[in-house]
Each structure stands twice: as structure tokens, then as C-alpha cells.
Short mmCIF file of C-alpha atoms in Angstrom, two decimals:
data_model
loop_
_atom_site.label_atom_id
_atom_site.label_comp_id
_atom_site.label_asym_id
_atom_site.label_seq_id
_atom_site.Cartn_x
_atom_site.Cartn_y
_atom_site.Cartn_z
CA MET A 7 6.28 13.65 20.67
CA ASN A 8 7.68 12.18 23.88
CA THR A 9 10.78 14.26 24.66
CA ASN A 10 12.27 11.33 26.59
CA VAL A 11 12.52 9.22 23.43
CA ASN A 12 15.99 9.25 21.91
CA ILE A 13 15.40 9.58 18.17
CA PRO A 14 18.35 8.52 15.95
CA TRP A 15 18.02 11.47 13.56
CA GLN A 16 21.30 10.85 11.75
CA LYS A 17 20.45 7.20 11.10
CA ILE A 18 17.02 8.16 9.77
CA TYR A 19 18.61 10.69 7.41
CA GLU A 20 21.21 8.22 6.13
CA PHE A 21 18.57 5.49 5.82
CA THR A 22 16.14 7.51 3.70
CA LEU A 23 18.99 8.95 1.62
CA THR A 24 20.18 5.43 0.74
CA CYS A 25 16.65 4.28 -0.10
CA GLY A 26 16.26 7.28 -2.39
CA ASN A 27 19.12 5.99 -4.55
CA MET A 28 17.10 2.93 -5.58
CA HIS A 29 15.46 3.13 -9.01
CA ASP A 30 13.46 -0.10 -8.98
CA LEU A 31 10.45 -0.60 -6.69
CA LYS A 32 11.44 -4.06 -5.48
CA ALA A 33 15.04 -2.98 -4.88
CA PHE A 34 13.72 0.08 -3.06
CA CYS A 35 11.65 -2.10 -0.72
CA ALA A 36 14.52 -4.54 -0.17
CA GLU A 37 16.69 -1.58 0.80
CA ILE A 38 14.01 -0.40 3.21
CA LEU A 39 14.04 -3.76 4.99
CA ALA A 40 17.84 -3.82 5.08
CA GLY A 41 17.99 -0.31 6.52
CA LEU A 42 15.23 -0.91 9.04
CA GLY A 43 17.43 -3.57 10.58
CA ASN A 44 19.52 -0.71 11.99
CA LEU A 45 16.51 1.17 13.29
CA CYS A 46 14.11 -1.51 14.47
CA ASP A 47 14.50 -5.02 15.91
CA PHE A 48 12.63 -7.75 14.00
CA ASP A 49 13.24 -11.36 12.93
CA GLN A 50 11.14 -11.82 9.82
CA SER A 51 9.55 -9.54 7.26
CA LEU A 52 7.44 -9.59 4.15
CA VAL A 53 6.38 -7.07 1.55
CA TYR A 54 3.26 -7.31 -0.61
CA PHE A 55 2.96 -5.26 -3.80
CA LEU A 56 -0.59 -4.36 -4.85
CA ASP A 57 -1.97 -3.35 -8.22
CA GLY A 58 -4.32 -0.42 -8.67
CA ASN A 59 -7.30 -2.55 -7.64
CA GLY A 60 -5.75 -3.70 -4.37
CA LYS A 61 -4.81 -7.19 -5.58
CA VAL A 62 -1.48 -8.72 -4.61
CA CYS A 63 0.71 -8.83 -7.73
CA ASN A 64 4.14 -9.57 -6.23
CA GLN A 65 5.92 -10.14 -2.93
CA TYR A 66 9.31 -9.95 -1.24
CA LEU A 67 10.04 -12.23 1.72
CA HIS A 68 12.86 -12.07 4.26
CA ASN A 69 13.52 -15.04 6.52
CA ILE A 70 10.02 -16.41 5.89
CA ASP A 71 9.21 -19.63 4.07
CA LYS A 72 7.02 -18.96 1.04
CA GLN A 73 4.42 -21.45 2.30
CA TRP A 74 3.38 -19.06 5.06
CA SER A 75 2.79 -16.26 2.62
CA THR A 76 0.82 -18.62 0.38
CA MET A 77 -1.32 -19.59 3.37
CA TYR A 78 -2.01 -15.98 4.24
CA LEU A 79 -2.90 -15.04 0.68
CA GLU A 80 -5.29 -17.98 0.46
CA TYR A 81 -6.97 -16.76 3.63
CA TYR A 82 -7.03 -13.20 2.32
CA SER A 83 -8.59 -14.25 -1.00
CA LYS A 84 -11.53 -15.75 0.88
CA SER A 85 -12.05 -12.96 3.43
CA LYS A 86 -10.66 -9.79 1.89
CA THR A 87 -13.11 -7.63 3.81
CA GLY A 88 -12.43 -9.34 7.12
CA TYR A 89 -10.52 -8.09 10.15
CA TYR A 90 -7.18 -9.45 8.97
CA SER A 91 -7.54 -8.48 5.34
CA LEU A 92 -4.65 -6.72 3.66
CA VAL A 93 -6.20 -3.34 2.97
CA LYS A 94 -9.46 -3.10 4.87
CA ASN A 95 -10.55 0.56 4.60
CA LEU A 96 -6.90 1.57 4.32
CA ARG A 97 -6.53 5.15 3.11
CA GLU A 98 -3.64 7.55 3.13
CA ASN A 99 -3.51 10.22 5.83
CA PRO A 100 -0.53 12.51 5.08
CA ALA A 101 -0.68 13.94 8.59
CA LYS A 102 -0.44 10.52 10.22
CA PRO A 103 1.48 7.58 8.71
CA THR A 104 -0.28 4.23 8.70
CA ILE A 105 1.75 2.22 11.24
CA ASN A 106 0.21 -0.50 13.41
CA ILE A 107 1.64 -2.78 16.07
CA ARG A 108 -0.16 -6.00 16.89
CA ALA A 109 0.46 -8.10 20.00
CA TRP A 110 -0.78 -11.49 18.81
CA LYS A 111 -1.18 -13.01 22.26
CA LYS A 112 -3.90 -10.42 22.92
CA GLU A 113 -5.79 -11.21 19.72
CA PRO A 114 -8.88 -13.48 19.81
CA PRO A 115 -8.20 -17.05 18.57
CA THR A 116 -9.70 -16.59 15.12
CA GLU A 117 -9.04 -18.92 12.20
CA PHE A 118 -6.32 -16.62 10.90
CA VAL A 119 -4.55 -16.24 14.25
CA SER A 120 -4.71 -19.97 15.01
CA ASN A 121 -3.51 -21.16 11.61
CA TYR A 122 -1.01 -18.46 10.66
CA ILE A 123 0.55 -17.01 13.82
CA PRO A 124 1.48 -19.75 16.37
CA PRO A 125 2.94 -22.12 13.75
CA ARG A 126 5.36 -19.36 12.73
CA GLY A 127 6.05 -18.46 16.34
CA VAL A 128 5.26 -14.79 15.78
CA LYS A 129 4.66 -12.76 18.94
CA TYR A 130 4.47 -9.19 17.65
CA SER A 131 4.03 -7.57 14.23
CA LEU A 132 4.54 -4.02 13.03
CA GLY A 133 2.95 -3.09 9.74
CA PHE A 134 2.91 0.00 7.55
CA ALA A 135 1.75 0.94 4.07
CA LEU A 136 3.14 3.09 1.28
CA PHE A 137 0.75 4.77 -1.16
CA ASP A 138 0.60 5.87 -4.79
CA LEU A 139 -0.25 9.29 -6.24
CA ASN A 140 -3.97 8.61 -5.81
CA GLY A 141 -3.59 7.81 -2.11
CA LYS A 142 -4.13 4.09 -2.65
CA PRO A 143 -2.02 1.52 -0.75
CA ARG A 144 0.40 -0.12 -3.18
CA THR A 145 3.09 -1.63 -0.93
CA LEU A 146 2.51 -3.26 2.46
CA PHE A 147 5.25 -4.09 4.96
CA ALA A 148 5.06 -6.49 7.90
CA LEU A 149 7.92 -6.72 10.41
CA ASP A 150 7.56 -9.73 12.72
CA LYS A 151 9.12 -10.65 16.05
CA THR A 152 9.40 -14.24 17.21
CA LYS A 153 10.72 -13.29 20.64
CA ASP A 154 8.33 -12.13 23.33
CA GLU A 155 9.44 -8.51 23.30
CA ASN A 156 7.25 -5.78 21.90
CA PHE A 157 8.44 -2.96 19.66
CA THR A 158 9.71 -0.06 21.75
CA GLU A 159 8.37 3.48 21.78
CA THR A 160 11.65 4.64 20.25
CA GLU A 161 11.26 2.18 17.38
CA PHE A 162 7.66 3.27 16.80
CA MET A 163 8.56 6.97 16.84
CA THR A 164 11.54 6.35 14.55
CA LEU A 165 9.34 4.65 11.98
CA SER A 166 6.70 7.36 12.36
CA LEU A 167 9.34 9.85 11.20
CA ALA A 168 10.86 7.67 8.48
CA VAL A 169 7.71 6.28 6.84
CA PRO A 170 6.36 9.64 5.52
CA GLN A 171 9.70 10.23 3.79
CA LEU A 172 9.67 6.70 2.39
CA ASN A 173 6.11 7.26 1.22
CA ASN A 174 7.14 10.35 -0.77
CA LEU A 175 9.99 8.42 -2.37
CA HIS A 176 7.61 5.53 -3.09
CA LYS A 177 5.20 7.78 -5.03
CA ASN A 178 7.97 8.55 -7.52
CA PHE A 179 7.81 5.01 -8.87
CA PHE A 180 4.24 5.61 -10.02
CA THR A 181 5.03 8.85 -11.87
CA GLN A 182 7.35 6.82 -14.08
CA GLN A 183 4.74 4.35 -15.29
CA THR A 184 3.98 4.50 -19.02
CA SER A 185 0.23 4.47 -18.45
CA ARG A 186 0.52 7.39 -16.07
CA GLN A 187 2.64 9.36 -18.51
CA ALA A 188 0.07 8.73 -21.23
CA VAL A 189 -2.73 9.91 -18.97
CA ASP A 190 -0.80 13.07 -18.12
CA GLN A 191 -0.48 13.86 -21.83
CA ILE A 192 -4.23 13.75 -22.50
CA SER A 193 -5.72 17.13 -23.40
CA TRP A 194 -8.71 16.85 -21.11
CA GLU A 195 -10.03 20.28 -22.06
CA THR A 196 -10.89 18.95 -25.51
CA THR A 197 -13.01 16.08 -24.17
CA ASN A 198 -15.95 18.16 -22.89
CA LEU A 199 -15.95 16.12 -19.66
CA THR A 200 -16.79 17.56 -16.25
CA SER A 201 -14.09 17.68 -13.57
CA ARG A 202 -15.56 14.58 -11.89
CA GLU A 203 -15.77 12.72 -15.21
CA ILE A 204 -12.14 13.60 -15.94
CA GLU A 205 -11.18 12.28 -12.51
CA ILE A 206 -12.95 8.99 -13.15
CA ALA A 207 -11.67 8.68 -16.74
CA ASN A 208 -8.15 9.29 -15.41
CA LEU A 209 -8.52 6.40 -12.96
CA LEU A 210 -10.02 4.12 -15.61
CA CYS A 211 -7.00 4.79 -17.83
CA GLN A 212 -4.76 3.68 -14.97
CA GLY A 213 -6.53 0.32 -14.78
CA ILE A 214 -8.59 1.08 -11.67
CA SER A 215 -11.89 -0.81 -11.58
CA PRO A 216 -15.24 1.02 -11.16
CA ALA A 217 -15.74 -0.65 -7.76
CA VAL A 218 -12.41 0.63 -6.47
CA ILE A 219 -13.06 4.06 -8.00
CA SER A 220 -16.29 4.23 -5.98
CA GLN A 221 -14.39 3.45 -2.79
CA SER A 222 -11.60 5.90 -3.58
CA LEU A 223 -13.95 8.79 -4.35
CA TYR A 224 -16.47 7.95 -1.60
CA ILE A 225 -19.36 7.69 -4.04
CA SER A 226 -21.83 4.87 -4.69
CA GLN A 227 -21.31 2.25 -7.39
CA SER A 228 -24.43 3.48 -9.18
CA THR A 229 -23.11 7.05 -9.22
CA THR A 230 -19.81 5.85 -10.62
CA ASN A 231 -21.61 3.88 -13.32
CA LYS A 232 -23.65 6.97 -14.28
CA HIS A 233 -20.47 9.01 -14.65
CA ILE A 234 -18.91 6.27 -16.78
CA ALA A 235 -22.01 6.15 -18.98
CA HIS A 236 -21.78 9.94 -19.48
CA ILE A 237 -18.07 9.61 -20.31
CA TYR A 238 -18.81 6.95 -22.93
CA GLU A 239 -21.57 9.10 -24.42
CA LYS A 240 -19.41 12.22 -24.65
CA MET A 241 -16.43 10.31 -26.03
CA HIS A 242 -18.65 8.41 -28.52
CA VAL A 243 -17.51 4.97 -27.33
CA SER A 244 -19.42 1.96 -26.06
CA ASN A 245 -16.94 0.23 -23.74
CA LEU A 246 -13.77 0.69 -21.73
CA GLN A 247 -11.47 -0.70 -24.41
CA GLU A 248 -12.73 1.84 -26.94
CA LEU A 249 -12.34 4.61 -24.36
CA LEU A 250 -8.72 3.68 -23.68
CA VAL A 251 -7.96 3.56 -27.38
CA ARG A 252 -9.59 6.96 -27.84
CA LEU A 253 -7.78 8.62 -24.94
CA LEU A 254 -4.39 6.92 -24.98
CA ALA A 255 -3.82 6.45 -28.69
#
């Protein structure tokens, strides 16, 4: 850490403490944006909420017309594996929070940059992600500046200290989900599944698709399918619906 950077420790503490008092995910994220206004200079912001398969299921916009978000999501739906996709190879690293600053004037004039950035007048963006218990990105933040002034080192370091704490608070929202509670109550030792099969069955019960499971566990799609076939065989079911009924009933 640069010792010349003046970190507002007290503000960070008060900020995260206030966010921790929120008991609804959307309210929690709205409070994050409100509190960040005292720690970081930005003009516009948006939050995307993702389901377990990485699909956008909700959003929260601040000082941004909804049409711009709609435009971005339309672009994303057509090029989700592209450079400006929402969650391209995004994985949690507890030792290093996922925070990125983008200077748009230095970016190549791609379709996304040309159609989405200049019309909004955005000069710089700072983005970070918050993850669930499985290390999957579930909430994405974008803080945008319309003035030609980059985020400072102090602002970056401040967020680098605050985001891990916010991430831990964020995970609590996923421990409260009914499906997760049901999964936690399963007596896996009675299923005769291997540890890997239990891991995959656990994810299936949380609504995670086989394709995303493969990515999360760094195994091939065919390997995932073989494990699922073994799970079905051992649980005496023929499809996912029957498996969920068997495990969660």
C-alpha cells in the first residue's frame, strides 16, 4: 500500500457499518451507492443483479436513463463472451477484490464503445463485483464519471479496502435463501454420492445450470454430464425435476 495515500479509515468503518444494517439486497446496494458518494467521486451509477447462471435478473440505476441500460443489456445478450460482457471469466479472489477502472478515451472504437459511451458522455468507469457463497458474481456495480477526471489513487485504495467487507456482508443474503436452507438440510451421507457428486447436486439444487457448473468447477461439460448421470442413477431418478423433488421434499 502506498503510504502517501490518505485513507479515510473512519469513513470506511461508518460506511460498512451502515450497509450492514440493510436486510434487503436491493436496499443494501442502494445504501452502498449512497455511501460511496462520500468516499468516491462519480456522476452516474448502475447495479446489475445476476441469478445463479449469470443472467441479469434485476437492476438499480442512479442518474442514468433506463434506455442506456436497455441498450447495454441488448448488446450483452448478443456478445456475452465478448470483451465488454458483464462477467467474462469473472471469479472471486478473496485476496484481491475485483475492481477495475476504465479510461474510455483509451479504448478502441468498438461497437459497444461507439454506441454506449460517447452518447452518455462517460469518460471514466470504475466497476466491482460482489459474490455469493459459491464464489460466483451476483451483483455488479459501475460508477461512471462524465467529467474528464480519472479516479484517484486514494479512491481506488479506499474501495479496495471497503469492497472485501461489502462482499462478506453481501454473501449473507444468499445464506437466507429458502433453496439454500433446504440444500443445507439434506442428509448427504444417506445418498451414497461421492464428494464431487454432492458438490454438483448441491449446485443443481440451487438452480445452477450444468454449463455454469462446469465453468465453476473447472471441469469439462462432458465430465459434468457424467457426474449428473451417476447422480441420477444413484438417486433412482431420470431428470432434474425428479432429483429436486427427491432431495428437497
